[in-house]
Amino acid sequence: MKLPIFMDNHSTTPMDPRVLEAMLPYFVEKFGNSASRNHAFGWEAEEAVENARKQIARTIHADSKEIVFTSGATESDNLAIKGVVEMYHEKGDHIITSSTEHRAVLDTCKALESKRGVKVTYLPVDKAGMVKPEDVRNAITDKTILITIMMANNEIGTINPIKDIGKIAKEKGILFHCDATQGVGKIPVDVQDMGIDLMSFSAHKLYGPKGVGALYVRKKAPRVRIAAQMDGGGHERGMRSGTLPVPLIVGFGKAVELCEQEMPTESKRLSAMRDRLQTAITSKLEEVYLNGHSTQRLPNNLNLSFAYVEGESLLMGLKEIALSSGSACTSATLEPSYVLRALGVGSDLAHSSIRFGLGRFNTDEEVDYTAKRIIEVVTKLREMSPLYEMAKEGIDLKSVQWAAH
Amino acid sequence: MAYSEKVVDHFNNPRNMGSFKKDEDGVGTGIVGAPECGDVMKLQIKVQNDTIVDAKFKTFGCGSAIASSSLATEWLKGKTVDEANQIKNTDIVQELNLPPVKIHCSVLAEDAIKAALADYKKKSGEQQ
């Protein structure tokens, strides 16, 4: 086993060597511009791009003409939301989203509120982090032009009832955008069955290269139109100008194909490892709380709060393991994770949260090592924690008059 | 974010971590911060003949908060009550090389020192 261990696969994933192998010819040898229609270099590049487009479309049950390549999921979210608002502004000015969306969706909505006067409803989520389809239905007005709800949450891994939301959107004739950055490659995604009209996702979350993503834009029933946010040579059917990064796209296609092929076995392996990690930790430590949904969650996600221990100090004690914390001790606002707060997790436990993101290259040995180290460091930090001491003395921490600062 | 070597050292080898009995003679206790803010510090001093002969801390917080309180206990030992009152958060910032986002940790440590001294003075005043 090699240290440090990477167990932060929601932030990014290491590229699969098979993906790199597929990309390599497209840097030096096959360097053509896929938009060059008049020579063999261009044709070769175009063929590679179209092949990747087919691989990606097949995986999400779309047509290859419905895939628009972008620089990543943030751009896809921006293009989908701003593109729909601009294109359909005569029809209405209301968007429905949820409070636990990624910042790429939330901040895009906020920008539209302040710059274009668009009205946005931020739906609450339940204790497990799930959006209730009925809340979506109740928020719809005659001015609603877009519903944008994420497939799976990047912090807690909770999977939303996308198909039910898609059904409501169809019934009401409202476009449905889904940020599926954490979903594609991890769980089966079918844009037809789920009733999705626009969908964002990214290569580097599924063992592909950084710097490339895609937006699925439905072509039929209904034909979705979006206003381009990048003007230029009219690439990607006019929706996203700019020379295509051929090697990245080839890698993206290969990465998606590998995820699809390996998903049945890989998702079982990941969830077994995840459960092994959770059991190892909770069997040795008291007052450890699961954040998110106990069953409807990504197979590779585990988000735990360790009472009386601050998350950042826990990570500092685990320097040889790459993890992430909902404690925003380093952020300017000093506010802990807005996702955990939206679930109703208290600020104290939000500060105590750790996100484990398992991936293709993690092993049982790494899981066992991580569990052992978590137990050691939490035990050490609890010894150091005045809150733990007070709790052990039988003091109810909620009854203490704290001097907030 | 990278931590300074001194912060890492205090975090890995905390000085004077632990507790005195609150009602023990000459002990002053200061508890500052709030769990909702992600920082709670408990700082205790033991005073004999106006000199701090021992100090202990327990901290819930990030590495910089732990290091700030650990450093504070080191500095407190051997100082008179008046000298201890002179410790400033900026001294802690300088010693630990704290970045701007971590300055509140040093402020909390200064508050904890002040609170422990005030508690000691209150208790010794009551006894006289």
Coordinates of C-alpha atoms in Angstrom, one line a residue:
Chain A
M1 CA 0.0 0.0 0.0
K2 CA 1.3 3.4 -1.0
L3 CA 0.9 6.6 0.9
P4 CA -0.7 9.1 0.6
I5 CA -4.1 7.5 -0.1
F6 CA -6.5 9.3 -2.3
M7 CA -10.1 9.0 -1.0
D8 CA -11.6 12.2 -2.3
N9 CA -13.1 10.9 -5.5
H10 CA -16.0 13.4 -5.5
S11 CA -13.6 16.2 -6.0
T12 CA -11.8 14.6 -9.0
T13 CA -10.6 11.1 -10.0
P14 CA -7.3 9.9 -11.2
M15 CA -7.3 9.3 -14.9
D16 CA -7.5 5.6 -15.9
P17 CA -4.3 4.6 -17.8
R18 CA -6.5 3.1 -20.5
V19 CA -8.0 6.5 -21.0
L20 CA -4.5 8.1 -21.3
E21 CA -3.6 5.4 -23.9
A22 CA -6.6 6.3 -26.0
M23 CA -5.7 10.0 -25.9
L24 CA -2.0 9.8 -26.7
P25 CA -2.2 9.6 -30.5
Y26 CA -4.3 12.8 -30.6
F27 CA -1.6 15.1 -29.3
V28 CA 1.3 14.9 -31.7
E29 CA 0.4 12.4 -34.5
K30 CA -3.3 13.1 -35.0
F31 CA -3.4 16.8 -34.2
G32 CA -6.0 17.9 -36.7
N33 CA -8.8 20.4 -36.1
S34 CA -12.1 18.5 -36.2
A35 CA -13.7 21.4 -37.9
S36 CA -11.3 21.2 -40.9
R37 CA -13.5 19.7 -43.5
N38 CA -11.1 19.7 -46.4
H39 CA -8.2 17.5 -45.5
A40 CA -7.3 14.2 -43.9
F41 CA -6.0 15.7 -40.7
G42 CA -9.4 17.2 -40.0
W43 CA -11.3 14.1 -41.1
E44 CA -9.3 12.0 -38.7
A45 CA -10.0 14.4 -35.8
E46 CA -13.6 14.6 -36.7
E47 CA -14.0 10.8 -36.7
A48 CA -12.4 10.6 -33.3
V49 CA -14.7 13.2 -31.9
E50 CA -17.8 11.7 -33.4
N51 CA -16.8 8.3 -32.1
A52 CA -16.5 9.7 -28.6
R53 CA -19.8 11.5 -29.0
K54 CA -21.5 8.2 -29.8
Q55 CA -19.9 6.4 -26.8
I56 CA -21.2 9.1 -24.5
A57 CA -24.6 9.3 -26.1
R58 CA -25.1 5.6 -25.9
T59 CA -24.3 5.5 -22.2
I60 CA -27.0 8.0 -21.3
H61 CA -29.5 6.7 -23.9
A62 CA -29.3 9.8 -26.1
D63 CA -28.6 10.5 -29.7
S64 CA -25.0 11.6 -30.5
K65 CA -26.4 14.9 -32.0
E66 CA -27.7 15.8 -28.6
I67 CA -24.2 16.0 -27.0
V68 CA -22.6 19.4 -26.8
F69 CA -19.0 19.4 -25.6
T70 CA -18.0 22.0 -23.1
S71 CA -15.0 22.7 -20.8
G72 CA -16.7 20.9 -17.9
A73 CA -19.8 20.7 -15.8
T74 CA -19.6 24.3 -14.5
E75 CA -19.8 25.5 -18.1
S76 CA -22.5 23.0 -18.9
D77 CA -24.6 24.3 -16.0
N78 CA -24.1 27.9 -17.0
L79 CA -24.9 27.2 -20.7
A80 CA -28.1 25.2 -19.8
I81 CA -29.5 27.6 -17.3
K82 CA -28.5 30.9 -18.9
G83 CA -29.2 29.5 -22.4
V84 CA -32.7 28.5 -21.5
V85 CA -33.5 31.8 -19.6
E86 CA -32.3 33.8 -22.6
M87 CA -34.1 31.7 -25.2
Y88 CA -37.4 31.4 -23.3
H89 CA -37.6 34.8 -21.6
E90 CA -40.8 35.6 -23.4
K91 CA -42.5 32.5 -22.0
G92 CA -41.6 33.2 -18.4
D93 CA -38.9 34.2 -15.8
H94 CA -39.1 31.6 -13.1
I95 CA -36.7 28.8 -12.2
I96 CA -37.1 26.1 -9.7
T97 CA -34.0 24.6 -8.1
S98 CA -32.9 23.2 -4.7
S99 CA -30.9 24.5 -1.8
T100 CA -28.3 21.7 -2.0
E101 CA -27.3 22.2 -5.7
H102 CA -23.6 22.7 -6.6
R103 CA -22.4 26.2 -6.6
A104 CA -22.2 26.2 -10.4
V105 CA -26.1 26.0 -10.4
L106 CA -26.8 28.1 -7.3
D107 CA -24.5 31.0 -8.3
T108 CA -25.7 30.9 -11.9
C109 CA -29.3 31.3 -10.6
K110 CA -28.2 34.1 -8.2
A111 CA -26.5 35.9 -11.1
L112 CA -29.6 35.7 -13.1
E113 CA -31.7 37.0 -10.2
S114 CA -29.5 40.1 -9.8
K115 CA -28.7 40.7 -13.5
R116 CA -31.9 39.7 -15.3
G117 CA -34.5 39.9 -12.6
V118 CA -35.3 36.2 -12.9
K119 CA -37.2 34.7 -10.0
V120 CA -35.8 31.6 -8.4
T121 CA -37.4 29.1 -6.0
Y122 CA -34.8 27.3 -3.9
L123 CA -36.6 24.2 -2.6
P124 CA -35.7 22.8 0.7
V125 CA -34.6 19.1 1.1
D126 CA -35.6 16.5 3.6
K127 CA -33.3 15.3 6.4
A128 CA -31.6 12.9 4.1
G129 CA -31.0 15.6 1.5
M130 CA -33.7 14.6 -0.9
V131 CA -35.9 16.9 -3.0
K132 CA -39.6 16.0 -2.7
P133 CA -41.2 15.8 -6.2
E134 CA -44.4 17.3 -4.7
D135 CA -42.5 20.4 -3.6
V136 CA -41.4 20.8 -7.2
R137 CA -45.0 20.5 -8.4
N138 CA -46.2 23.0 -5.9
A139 CA -43.6 25.5 -6.8
I140 CA -44.6 25.6 -10.5
T141 CA -46.2 28.8 -11.7
D142 CA -47.4 29.8 -15.1
K143 CA -44.1 31.7 -15.4
T144 CA -41.9 28.7 -14.7
I145 CA -39.5 27.9 -17.6
L146 CA -37.0 25.6 -16.0
I147 CA -36.6 23.1 -13.3
T148 CA -32.9 22.4 -12.4
I149 CA -32.3 19.6 -9.8
M150 CA -29.1 17.6 -9.3
M151 CA -29.0 13.9 -9.8
A152 CA -26.7 13.1 -6.9
N153 CA -25.2 15.4 -4.3
N154 CA -21.5 15.9 -4.3
E155 CA -21.1 16.1 -0.5
I156 CA -23.6 13.6 0.9
G157 CA -24.2 11.4 -2.2
T158 CA -28.0 11.5 -1.9
I159 CA -29.7 10.5 -5.1
N160 CA -32.8 12.6 -6.0
P161 CA -36.0 11.1 -7.4
I162 CA -35.1 12.3 -10.9
K163 CA -37.6 10.2 -12.8
D164 CA -40.5 11.5 -10.6
I165 CA -39.4 15.1 -11.1
G166 CA -39.0 14.5 -14.9
K167 CA -42.5 13.2 -15.0
I168 CA -43.9 16.4 -13.4
A169 CA -41.8 18.6 -15.7
K170 CA -43.2 16.7 -18.8
E171 CA -46.8 16.9 -17.5
K172 CA -46.5 20.7 -17.0
G173 CA -44.5 21.3 -20.2
I174 CA -41.5 22.7 -18.4
L175 CA -37.9 22.1 -19.3
F176 CA -35.9 19.9 -16.9
H177 CA -32.2 20.4 -16.4
C178 CA -30.2 17.9 -14.3
D179 CA -26.7 18.4 -13.0
A180 CA -25.5 14.8 -13.2
T181 CA -21.8 15.4 -12.5
Q182 CA -21.7 12.9 -9.7
G183 CA -24.2 10.5 -11.3
V184 CA -22.9 9.7 -14.8
G185 CA -20.5 6.8 -14.7
K186 CA -21.5 5.9 -11.1
I187 CA -25.2 5.0 -11.5
P188 CA -27.3 4.1 -14.5
V189 CA -28.5 7.2 -16.3
D190 CA -31.2 7.2 -19.0
V191 CA -32.4 10.6 -20.2
Q192 CA -35.4 9.1 -21.9
D193 CA -36.6 7.1 -18.9
M194 CA -35.8 10.0 -16.5
G195 CA -37.5 12.6 -18.6
I196 CA -34.4 14.9 -18.6
D197 CA -34.2 17.7 -21.2
L198 CA -30.7 19.0 -20.4
M199 CA -28.0 17.3 -18.5
S200 CA -24.5 18.4 -17.4
F201 CA -21.6 16.1 -16.7
S202 CA -17.9 16.1 -16.7
A203 CA -15.0 13.8 -17.6
H204 CA -12.7 14.2 -14.7
K205 CA -15.2 12.8 -12.2
L206 CA -15.3 9.5 -14.1
Y207 CA -11.6 8.8 -14.6
G208 CA -11.3 11.0 -17.7
P209 CA -9.2 14.1 -18.2
K210 CA -9.8 17.5 -16.7
G211 CA -11.0 20.3 -19.0
V212 CA -13.8 18.6 -20.8
G213 CA -17.5 18.1 -20.1
A214 CA -20.8 17.8 -21.9
L215 CA -24.3 19.2 -22.0
Y216 CA -27.0 16.9 -23.2
V217 CA -29.6 19.0 -25.1
R218 CA -32.8 17.1 -26.1
K219 CA -33.6 17.2 -29.8
K220 CA -37.0 15.7 -29.9
A221 CA -40.2 15.8 -27.7
P222 CA -39.5 18.6 -27.0
R223 CA -36.8 20.1 -29.1
V224 CA -34.9 22.2 -26.6
R225 CA -33.3 25.4 -27.8
I226 CA -30.6 27.3 -25.9
A227 CA -29.0 30.7 -26.5
A228 CA -25.2 30.2 -27.0
Q229 CA -23.1 31.8 -24.3
M230 CA -19.9 31.7 -26.4
D231 CA -20.0 33.2 -29.8
G232 CA -17.6 32.3 -32.6
G233 CA -17.2 29.7 -35.3
G234 CA -20.6 28.0 -34.6
H235 CA -19.2 24.7 -33.4
E236 CA -21.5 22.2 -31.6
R237 CA -24.5 23.1 -33.8
G238 CA -24.1 26.7 -32.8
M239 CA -24.5 26.1 -29.1
R240 CA -20.9 26.3 -28.1
S241 CA -18.2 27.8 -30.3
G242 CA -14.6 27.0 -29.9
T243 CA -12.2 24.5 -31.4
L244 CA -12.9 21.1 -29.8
P245 CA -10.2 19.7 -27.6
V246 CA -9.9 16.4 -29.5
P247 CA -7.6 14.5 -27.2
L248 CA -9.7 15.4 -24.2
I249 CA -12.9 14.4 -26.0
V250 CA -11.4 11.0 -27.0
G251 CA -10.4 10.5 -23.4
F252 CA -13.9 11.5 -22.2
G253 CA -15.5 8.9 -24.6
K254 CA -13.2 6.1 -23.5
A255 CA -13.7 7.0 -19.8
V256 CA -17.5 6.9 -20.1
E257 CA -17.3 3.6 -22.0
L258 CA -15.2 2.0 -19.3
C259 CA -17.5 3.2 -16.6
E260 CA -20.5 1.7 -18.4
Q261 CA -18.8 -1.6 -19.0
E262 CA -17.6 -1.9 -15.4
M263 CA -20.5 -0.4 -13.5
P264 CA -22.3 -3.6 -12.6
T265 CA -19.3 -5.1 -10.8
E266 CA -17.7 -1.8 -9.8
S267 CA -20.7 -0.3 -8.1
K268 CA -21.0 -3.5 -6.0
R269 CA -17.3 -3.4 -5.1
L270 CA -17.5 0.3 -4.1
S271 CA -20.6 -0.1 -1.9
A272 CA -19.1 -3.1 -0.2
M273 CA -15.9 -1.1 0.5
R274 CA -18.0 1.9 1.7
D275 CA -20.0 -0.3 4.1
R276 CA -16.8 -1.9 5.3
L277 CA -15.4 1.5 6.1
Q278 CA -18.6 2.7 7.8
T279 CA -18.9 -0.5 9.9
A280 CA -15.2 -0.5 10.9
I281 CA -15.5 3.1 12.2
T282 CA -18.9 3.0 13.9
S283 CA -18.1 -0.3 15.6
K284 CA -15.2 1.4 17.4
L285 CA -16.4 5.0 17.9
E286 CA -19.5 6.3 19.6
E287 CA -21.5 9.3 18.4
V288 CA -20.7 9.1 14.8
Y289 CA -23.6 10.2 12.6
L290 CA -24.3 9.5 8.9
N291 CA -25.1 12.5 6.8
G292 CA -27.4 11.9 3.8
H293 CA -29.6 9.0 2.9
S294 CA -28.9 5.5 4.2
T295 CA -29.9 3.7 1.0
Q296 CA -30.6 6.2 -1.8
R297 CA -27.0 7.4 -2.2
L298 CA -24.0 7.0 -4.5
P299 CA -22.2 3.6 -4.0
N300 CA -18.9 5.4 -3.3
N301 CA -20.0 8.1 -0.8
L302 CA -19.8 8.1 2.9
N303 CA -20.3 11.4 4.9
L304 CA -19.9 11.1 8.7
S305 CA -20.0 13.6 11.5
F306 CA -17.7 12.9 14.5
A307 CA -19.3 14.7 17.5
Y308 CA -16.9 16.9 19.6
V309 CA -14.2 16.9 16.9
E310 CA -13.7 19.7 14.4
G311 CA -13.3 18.4 10.9
E312 CA -10.3 20.4 9.8
S313 CA -8.3 19.3 12.7
L314 CA -9.3 15.7 12.0
L315 CA -8.0 16.1 8.4
M316 CA -4.8 17.7 9.8
G317 CA -4.3 14.6 11.8
L318 CA -4.8 12.4 8.8
K319 CA -2.4 14.1 6.4
E320 CA -1.5 10.8 4.7
I321 CA -5.2 10.3 3.6
A322 CA -6.9 12.7 1.1
L323 CA -10.4 13.4 2.4
S324 CA -12.7 16.4 2.6
S325 CA -14.5 18.2 5.4
G326 CA -17.7 20.2 5.6
S327 CA -16.0 22.4 8.2
A328 CA -15.4 25.6 6.4
C329 CA -12.9 26.8 8.9
T330 CA -10.7 28.1 6.1
S331 CA -13.5 29.9 4.2
A332 CA -13.8 33.6 4.6
T333 CA -17.3 33.3 6.1
L334 CA -16.4 30.6 8.6
E335 CA -19.7 29.0 7.7
P336 CA -19.8 25.2 7.6
S337 CA -21.2 23.3 4.6
Y338 CA -24.5 24.8 3.3
V339 CA -25.5 21.3 2.1
L340 CA -25.3 19.9 5.6
R341 CA -27.1 22.9 7.0
A342 CA -29.9 22.4 4.5
L343 CA -30.4 18.9 5.9
G344 CA -30.9 20.4 9.3
V345 CA -27.6 19.2 10.6
G346 CA -26.5 21.5 13.4
S347 CA -23.6 23.8 12.8
D348 CA -21.6 21.9 15.5
L349 CA -22.0 18.6 13.6
A350 CA -21.5 20.2 10.3
H351 CA -18.1 21.4 11.5
S352 CA -17.4 17.8 12.5
S353 CA -18.1 16.2 9.1
I354 CA -15.8 14.2 6.9
R355 CA -16.6 13.1 3.3
F356 CA -15.1 9.9 2.1
G357 CA -15.2 9.4 -1.6
L358 CA -14.1 6.0 -2.8
G359 CA -13.0 5.3 -6.3
R360 CA -11.8 2.7 -8.8
F361 CA -8.3 2.6 -7.5
N362 CA -9.0 2.2 -3.8
T363 CA -8.5 -1.1 -2.1
D364 CA -9.8 -2.9 1.0
E365 CA -6.3 -2.5 2.5
E366 CA -6.6 1.3 2.1
V367 CA -10.1 1.2 3.6
D368 CA -8.9 -0.7 6.6
Y369 CA -6.0 1.6 7.1
T370 CA -8.2 4.7 6.8
A371 CA -10.7 3.3 9.4
K372 CA -7.8 2.5 11.8
R373 CA -6.4 6.0 11.5
I374 CA -9.8 7.7 11.8
I375 CA -10.4 5.8 15.0
E376 CA -6.9 6.8 16.4
V377 CA -7.2 10.5 15.5
V378 CA -10.8 11.0 16.6
T379 CA -9.9 9.3 19.9
K380 CA -6.9 11.6 20.3
L381 CA -8.9 14.8 19.4
R382 CA -11.7 13.9 21.7
E383 CA -9.3 13.6 24.6
M384 CA -8.3 17.1 23.6
S385 CA -11.8 18.4 23.2
P386 CA -13.5 20.4 26.0
L387 CA -16.9 19.5 24.5
Y388 CA -16.2 15.8 24.9
E389 CA -15.1 16.4 28.5
M390 CA -18.2 18.3 29.3
A391 CA -20.4 15.7 27.6
K392 CA -18.7 13.0 29.7
E393 CA -19.4 15.0 32.8
G394 CA -23.1 14.9 31.9
I395 CA -23.4 18.5 30.8
D396 CA -26.0 19.1 28.1
L397 CA -24.0 21.1 25.6
K398 CA -27.2 22.6 24.2
S399 CA -28.0 24.2 27.6
V400 CA -24.7 26.0 27.8
Q401 CA -24.6 29.8 27.2
W402 CA -21.9 30.0 24.6
A403 CA -20.2 33.2 23.8
A404 CA -20.6 33.2 20.0
H405 CA -17.8 35.0 18.2
Chain B
M1 CA -3.8 25.3 2.9
A2 CA -0.4 24.7 4.2
Y3 CA 0.2 25.1 8.0
S4 CA 3.4 26.6 9.4
E5 CA 5.8 24.2 11.0
K6 CA 5.1 25.6 14.4
V7 CA 1.4 25.0 14.1
V8 CA 2.0 21.4 13.0
D9 CA 4.4 20.9 15.9
H10 CA 1.9 22.2 18.5
F11 CA -0.9 20.1 16.8
N12 CA 1.2 16.9 16.9
N13 CA 2.8 17.5 20.3
P14 CA 0.3 19.6 22.2
R15 CA 1.8 21.2 25.3
N16 CA 0.0 21.1 28.6
M17 CA -3.1 19.4 27.3
G18 CA -5.5 18.4 30.1
S19 CA -7.6 19.9 32.9
F20 CA -7.4 21.0 36.5
K21 CA -10.2 20.7 38.9
K22 CA -12.2 23.9 38.6
D23 CA -12.7 24.3 42.3
E24 CA -9.1 23.7 43.2
D25 CA -7.4 26.6 45.1
G26 CA -5.7 29.1 42.8
V27 CA -7.2 27.7 39.6
G28 CA -8.8 30.1 37.1
T29 CA -10.8 28.7 34.2
G30 CA -11.7 30.4 30.9
I31 CA -14.0 28.8 28.3
V32 CA -14.6 30.8 25.2
G33 CA -16.1 30.2 21.7
A34 CA -19.1 28.2 20.6
P35 CA -19.6 24.8 19.0
E36 CA -21.7 26.3 16.3
C37 CA -18.7 28.5 15.3
G38 CA -16.4 25.4 15.2
D39 CA -14.1 26.7 18.0
V40 CA -14.3 26.2 21.8
M41 CA -11.2 26.7 24.0
K42 CA -10.8 25.9 27.6
L43 CA -7.8 27.5 29.3
Q44 CA -6.9 27.0 32.9
I45 CA -4.2 28.6 35.1
K46 CA -2.9 27.6 38.5
V47 CA -1.6 30.6 40.5
Q48 CA 0.6 30.6 43.6
N49 CA 1.8 33.9 45.1
D50 CA 0.6 35.9 42.1
T51 CA 2.7 33.7 39.7
I52 CA 1.2 31.2 37.2
V53 CA 2.9 27.9 38.1
D54 CA 1.0 25.7 35.7
A55 CA -1.5 26.0 32.8
K56 CA -3.6 23.5 30.8
F57 CA -5.9 23.6 27.8
K58 CA -8.5 21.7 25.9
T59 CA -9.6 22.9 22.5
F60 CA -12.3 21.9 20.0
G61 CA -11.2 23.6 16.8
C62 CA -9.0 23.6 13.8
G63 CA -5.2 23.0 14.0
S64 CA -4.5 26.7 14.3
A65 CA -6.9 27.0 17.3
I66 CA -5.3 24.0 19.0
A67 CA -1.8 25.4 18.3
S68 CA -2.8 28.9 19.6
S69 CA -4.1 27.5 22.9
S70 CA -1.2 25.1 23.3
L71 CA 1.2 28.1 22.8
A72 CA -0.7 30.2 25.2
T73 CA -0.2 27.6 28.0
E74 CA 3.5 27.6 27.3
W75 CA 3.7 31.4 27.5
L76 CA 1.6 31.6 30.7
K77 CA 3.7 29.4 32.8
G78 CA 6.1 31.5 35.0
K79 CA 4.4 34.8 34.3
T80 CA 2.7 36.9 37.0
V81 CA -1.0 37.6 36.6
D82 CA -0.3 41.1 35.4
E83 CA 2.3 39.9 32.9
A84 CA -0.1 37.3 31.6
N85 CA -2.7 40.1 31.0
Q86 CA -0.2 41.7 28.5
I87 CA -0.2 38.7 26.1
K88 CA -1.7 39.9 22.8
N89 CA -3.3 37.9 20.0
T90 CA -0.8 39.5 17.6
D91 CA 2.1 37.9 19.5
I92 CA 0.5 34.5 18.8
V93 CA -0.1 35.4 15.1
Q94 CA 3.5 36.3 14.8
E95 CA 4.9 33.3 16.6
L96 CA 2.7 30.7 14.8
N97 CA 2.8 32.5 11.4
L98 CA -1.0 32.4 11.2
P99 CA -2.6 33.5 7.9
P100 CA -5.3 36.1 7.9
V101 CA -8.2 33.5 7.9
K102 CA -6.8 32.1 11.1
I103 CA -6.4 35.3 13.1
H104 CA -9.7 34.6 14.9
C105 CA -8.0 31.6 16.5
S106 CA -5.4 33.9 18.1
V107 CA -8.2 36.3 19.2
L108 CA -9.9 33.4 20.8
A109 CA -6.7 32.4 22.7
E110 CA -6.3 35.9 24.0
D111 CA -10.0 35.9 25.1
A112 CA -9.4 32.6 26.8
I113 CA -6.4 33.9 28.7
K114 CA -8.4 37.0 29.8
A115 CA -11.3 34.8 30.9
A116 CA -9.1 32.5 32.9
L117 CA -7.4 35.5 34.6
A118 CA -10.8 37.1 35.3
D119 CA -12.1 33.8 36.8
Y120 CA -9.0 33.5 39.0
K121 CA -9.3 37.1 40.2
K122 CA -13.0 36.6 41.0
K123 CA -12.3 33.5 42.9
S124 CA -9.4 34.8 44.9
G125 CA -11.4 38.0 45.6
E126 CA -14.2 36.0 47.0
Q127 CA -11.8 34.2 49.3
Q128 CA -10.3 37.3 50.8

